[in-house]
JSON list of C-alpha atoms in Angstrom, two decimals:
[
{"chain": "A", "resi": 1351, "resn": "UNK", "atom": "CA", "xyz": [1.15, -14.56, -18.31]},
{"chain": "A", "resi": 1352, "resn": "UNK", "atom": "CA", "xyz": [-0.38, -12.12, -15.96]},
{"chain": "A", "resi": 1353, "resn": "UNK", "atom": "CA", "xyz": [-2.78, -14.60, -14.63]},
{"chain": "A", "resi": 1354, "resn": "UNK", "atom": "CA", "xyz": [-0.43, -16.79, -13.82]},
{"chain": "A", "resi": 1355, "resn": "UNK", "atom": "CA", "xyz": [1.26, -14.08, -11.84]},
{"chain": "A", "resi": 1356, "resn": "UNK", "atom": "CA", "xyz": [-1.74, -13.26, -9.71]},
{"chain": "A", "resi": 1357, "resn": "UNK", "atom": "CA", "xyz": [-2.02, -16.88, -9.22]},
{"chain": "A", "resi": 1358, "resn": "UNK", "atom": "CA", "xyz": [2.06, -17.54, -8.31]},
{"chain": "A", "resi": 1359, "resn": "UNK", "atom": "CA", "xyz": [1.58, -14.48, -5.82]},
{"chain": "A", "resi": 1360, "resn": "UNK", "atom": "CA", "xyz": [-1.61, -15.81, -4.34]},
{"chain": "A", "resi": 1361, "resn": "UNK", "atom": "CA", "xyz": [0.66, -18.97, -3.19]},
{"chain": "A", "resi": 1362, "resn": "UNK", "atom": "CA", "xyz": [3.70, -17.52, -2.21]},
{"chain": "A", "resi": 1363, "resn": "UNK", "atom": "CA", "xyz": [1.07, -15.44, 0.56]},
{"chain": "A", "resi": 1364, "resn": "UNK", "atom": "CA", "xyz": [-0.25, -18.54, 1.37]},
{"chain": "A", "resi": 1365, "resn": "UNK", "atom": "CA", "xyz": [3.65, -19.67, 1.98]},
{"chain": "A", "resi": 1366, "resn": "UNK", "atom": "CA", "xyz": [3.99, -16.34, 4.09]},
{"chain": "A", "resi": 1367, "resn": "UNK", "atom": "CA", "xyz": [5.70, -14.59, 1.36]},
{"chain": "A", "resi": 1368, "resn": "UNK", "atom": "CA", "xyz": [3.29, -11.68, 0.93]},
{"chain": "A", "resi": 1369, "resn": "UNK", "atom": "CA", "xyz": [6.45, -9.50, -0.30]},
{"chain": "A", "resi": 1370, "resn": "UNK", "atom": "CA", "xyz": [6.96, -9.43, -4.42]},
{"chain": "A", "resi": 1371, "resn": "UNK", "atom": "CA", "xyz": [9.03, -7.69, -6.81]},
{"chain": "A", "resi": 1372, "resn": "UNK", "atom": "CA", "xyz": [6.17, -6.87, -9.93]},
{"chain": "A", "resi": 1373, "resn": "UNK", "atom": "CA", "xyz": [8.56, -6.65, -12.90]},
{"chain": "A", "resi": 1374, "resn": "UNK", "atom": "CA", "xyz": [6.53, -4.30, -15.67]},
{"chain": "A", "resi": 1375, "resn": "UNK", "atom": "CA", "xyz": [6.23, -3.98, -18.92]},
{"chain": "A", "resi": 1376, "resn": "UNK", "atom": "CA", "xyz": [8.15, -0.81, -19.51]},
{"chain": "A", "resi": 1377, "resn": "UNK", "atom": "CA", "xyz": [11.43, -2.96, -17.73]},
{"chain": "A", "resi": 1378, "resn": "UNK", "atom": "CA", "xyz": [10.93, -1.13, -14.60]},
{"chain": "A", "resi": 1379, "resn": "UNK", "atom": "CA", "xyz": [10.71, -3.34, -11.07]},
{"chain": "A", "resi": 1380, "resn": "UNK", "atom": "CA", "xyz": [8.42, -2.46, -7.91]},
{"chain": "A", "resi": 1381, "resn": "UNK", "atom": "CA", "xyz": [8.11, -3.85, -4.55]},
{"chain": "A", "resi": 1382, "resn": "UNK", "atom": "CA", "xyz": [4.41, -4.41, -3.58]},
{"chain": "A", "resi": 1383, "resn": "UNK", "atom": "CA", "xyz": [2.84, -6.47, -0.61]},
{"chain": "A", "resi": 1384, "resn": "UNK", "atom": "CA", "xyz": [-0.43, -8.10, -1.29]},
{"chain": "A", "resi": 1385, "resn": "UNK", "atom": "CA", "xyz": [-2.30, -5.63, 1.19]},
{"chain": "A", "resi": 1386, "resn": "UNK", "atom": "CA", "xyz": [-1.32, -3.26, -1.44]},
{"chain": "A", "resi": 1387, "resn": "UNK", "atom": "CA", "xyz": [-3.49, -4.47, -3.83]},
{"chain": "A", "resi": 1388, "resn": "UNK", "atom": "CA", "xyz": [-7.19, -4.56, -5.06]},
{"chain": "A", "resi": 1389, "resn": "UNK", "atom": "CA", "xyz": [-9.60, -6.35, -6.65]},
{"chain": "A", "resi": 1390, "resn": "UNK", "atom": "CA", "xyz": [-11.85, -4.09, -9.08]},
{"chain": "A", "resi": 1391, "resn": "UNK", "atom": "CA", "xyz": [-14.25, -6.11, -10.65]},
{"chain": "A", "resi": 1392, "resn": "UNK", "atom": "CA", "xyz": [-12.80, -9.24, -11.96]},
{"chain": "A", "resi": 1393, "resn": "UNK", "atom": "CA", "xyz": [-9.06, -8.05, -12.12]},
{"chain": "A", "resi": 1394, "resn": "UNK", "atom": "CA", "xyz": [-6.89, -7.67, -9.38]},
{"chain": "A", "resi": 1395, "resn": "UNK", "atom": "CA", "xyz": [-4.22, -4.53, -9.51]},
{"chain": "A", "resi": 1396, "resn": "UNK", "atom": "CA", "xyz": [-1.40, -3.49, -7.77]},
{"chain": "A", "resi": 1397, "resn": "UNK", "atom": "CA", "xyz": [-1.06, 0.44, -6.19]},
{"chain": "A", "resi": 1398, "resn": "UNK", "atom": "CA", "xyz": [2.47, 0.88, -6.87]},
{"chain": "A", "resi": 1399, "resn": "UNK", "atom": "CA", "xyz": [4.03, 4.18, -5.28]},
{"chain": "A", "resi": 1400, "resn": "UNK", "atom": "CA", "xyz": [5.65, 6.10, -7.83]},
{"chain": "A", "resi": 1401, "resn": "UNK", "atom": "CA", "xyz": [8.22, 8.71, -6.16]},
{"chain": "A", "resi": 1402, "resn": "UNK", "atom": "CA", "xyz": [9.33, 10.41, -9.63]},
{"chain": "A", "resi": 1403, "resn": "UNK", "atom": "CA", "xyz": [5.89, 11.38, -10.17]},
{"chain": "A", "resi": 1404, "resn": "UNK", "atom": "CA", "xyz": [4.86, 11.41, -7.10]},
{"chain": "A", "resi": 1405, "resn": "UNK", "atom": "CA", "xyz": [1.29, 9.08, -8.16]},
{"chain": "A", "resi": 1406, "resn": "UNK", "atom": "CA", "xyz": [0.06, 6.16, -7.00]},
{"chain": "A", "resi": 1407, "resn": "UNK", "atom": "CA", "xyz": [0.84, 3.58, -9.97]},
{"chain": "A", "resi": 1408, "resn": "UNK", "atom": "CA", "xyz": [-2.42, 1.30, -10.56]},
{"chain": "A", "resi": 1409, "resn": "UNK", "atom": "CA", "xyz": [-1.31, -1.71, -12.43]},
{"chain": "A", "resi": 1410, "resn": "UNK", "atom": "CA", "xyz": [-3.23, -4.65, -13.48]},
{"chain": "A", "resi": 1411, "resn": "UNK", "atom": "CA", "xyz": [-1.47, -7.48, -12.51]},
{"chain": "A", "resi": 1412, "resn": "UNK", "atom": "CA", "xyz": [-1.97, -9.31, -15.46]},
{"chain": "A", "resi": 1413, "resn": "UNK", "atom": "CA", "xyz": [0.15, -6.78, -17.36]},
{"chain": "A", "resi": 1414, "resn": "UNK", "atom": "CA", "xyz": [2.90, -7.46, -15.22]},
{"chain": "A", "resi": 1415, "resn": "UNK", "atom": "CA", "xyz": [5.82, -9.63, -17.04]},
{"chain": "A", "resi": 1416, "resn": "UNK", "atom": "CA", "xyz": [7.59, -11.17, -14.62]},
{"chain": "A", "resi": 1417, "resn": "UNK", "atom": "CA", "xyz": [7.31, -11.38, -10.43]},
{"chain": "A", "resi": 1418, "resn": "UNK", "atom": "CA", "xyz": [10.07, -12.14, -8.23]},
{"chain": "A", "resi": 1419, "resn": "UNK", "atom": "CA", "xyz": [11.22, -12.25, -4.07]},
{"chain": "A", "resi": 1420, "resn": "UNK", "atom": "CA", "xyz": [13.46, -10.32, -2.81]},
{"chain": "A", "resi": 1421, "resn": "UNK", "atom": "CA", "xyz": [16.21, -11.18, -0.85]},
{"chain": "A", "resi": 1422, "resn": "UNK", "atom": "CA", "xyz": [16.87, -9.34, 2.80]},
{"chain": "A", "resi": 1423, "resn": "UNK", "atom": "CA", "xyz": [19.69, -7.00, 2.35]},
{"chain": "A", "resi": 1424, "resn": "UNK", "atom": "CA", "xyz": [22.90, -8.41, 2.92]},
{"chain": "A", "resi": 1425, "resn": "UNK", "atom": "CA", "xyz": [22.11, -12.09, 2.17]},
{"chain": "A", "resi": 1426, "resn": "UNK", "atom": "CA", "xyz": [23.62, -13.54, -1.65]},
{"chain": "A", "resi": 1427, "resn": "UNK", "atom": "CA", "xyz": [20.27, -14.44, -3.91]},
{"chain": "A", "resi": 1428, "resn": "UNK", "atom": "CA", "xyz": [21.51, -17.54, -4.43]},
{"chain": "A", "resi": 1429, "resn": "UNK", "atom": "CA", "xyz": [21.79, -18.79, -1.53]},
{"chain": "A", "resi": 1430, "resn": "UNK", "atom": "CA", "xyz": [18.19, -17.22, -0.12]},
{"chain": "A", "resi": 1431, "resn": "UNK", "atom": "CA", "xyz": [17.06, -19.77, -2.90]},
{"chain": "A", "resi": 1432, "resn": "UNK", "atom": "CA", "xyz": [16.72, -22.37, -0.62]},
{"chain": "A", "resi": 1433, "resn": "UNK", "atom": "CA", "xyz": [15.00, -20.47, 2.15]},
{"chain": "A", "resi": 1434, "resn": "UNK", "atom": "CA", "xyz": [12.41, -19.80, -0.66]},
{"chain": "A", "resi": 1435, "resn": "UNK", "atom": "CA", "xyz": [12.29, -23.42, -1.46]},
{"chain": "A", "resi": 1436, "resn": "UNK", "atom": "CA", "xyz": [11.85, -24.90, 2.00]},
{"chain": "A", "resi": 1437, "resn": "UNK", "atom": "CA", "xyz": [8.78, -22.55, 2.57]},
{"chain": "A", "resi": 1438, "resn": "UNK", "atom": "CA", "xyz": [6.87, -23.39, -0.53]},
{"chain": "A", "resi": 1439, "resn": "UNK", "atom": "CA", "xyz": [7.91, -26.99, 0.25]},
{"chain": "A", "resi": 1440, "resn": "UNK", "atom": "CA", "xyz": [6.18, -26.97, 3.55]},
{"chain": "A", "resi": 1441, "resn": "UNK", "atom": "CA", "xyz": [3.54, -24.82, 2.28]},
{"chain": "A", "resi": 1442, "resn": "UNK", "atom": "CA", "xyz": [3.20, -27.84, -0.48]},
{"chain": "A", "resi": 1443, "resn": "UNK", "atom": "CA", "xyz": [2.98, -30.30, 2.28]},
{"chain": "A", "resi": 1444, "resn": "UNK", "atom": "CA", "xyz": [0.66, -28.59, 4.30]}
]
């Protein structure tokens, strides 16, 4: 599953949607921009601030679960749906 995340996030930078929610394993949810990653070797991992512990998370991000895109405060999910759509559309068509 996690490759498939790296590879979903790849795109939706390529769609100008650098921006993710990384959902993890342990249920918890970051925010992380692909600048804030790094490839070590052959596996690319997220540095996720961690403000409880006050660490710098590294997570591989094929032990991520799930990935998701935020949507700017104030606007209803559902409808930012379709903002997300239209740019992988034109991304797609590109």
């Amino acid at each position: 599953m996690g490759d498939k995340i790296a590879e979903l996030w790849q795109q939706l930078r390529d769609a100008g949607m650098p921006e993710v929610m990384l959902f993890l394993a342990d249920g918890s949810a970051s925010r992380c921009h692909w600048d804030n990653t790094a490839q070590l070797g052959e596996t690319r991992v997220a540095l996720l601030g961690d403000q409880e512990r006050n660490i710098v998370r590294i997570v591989p991000i094929s032990a991520c679960v799930g990935i998701g895109i935020a949507s700017p405060k104030g606007t209803d999910p559902n409808a930012y749906r379709a903002v997300i759509q239209d740019r992988l559309a034109s991304k797609a068509t590109a």
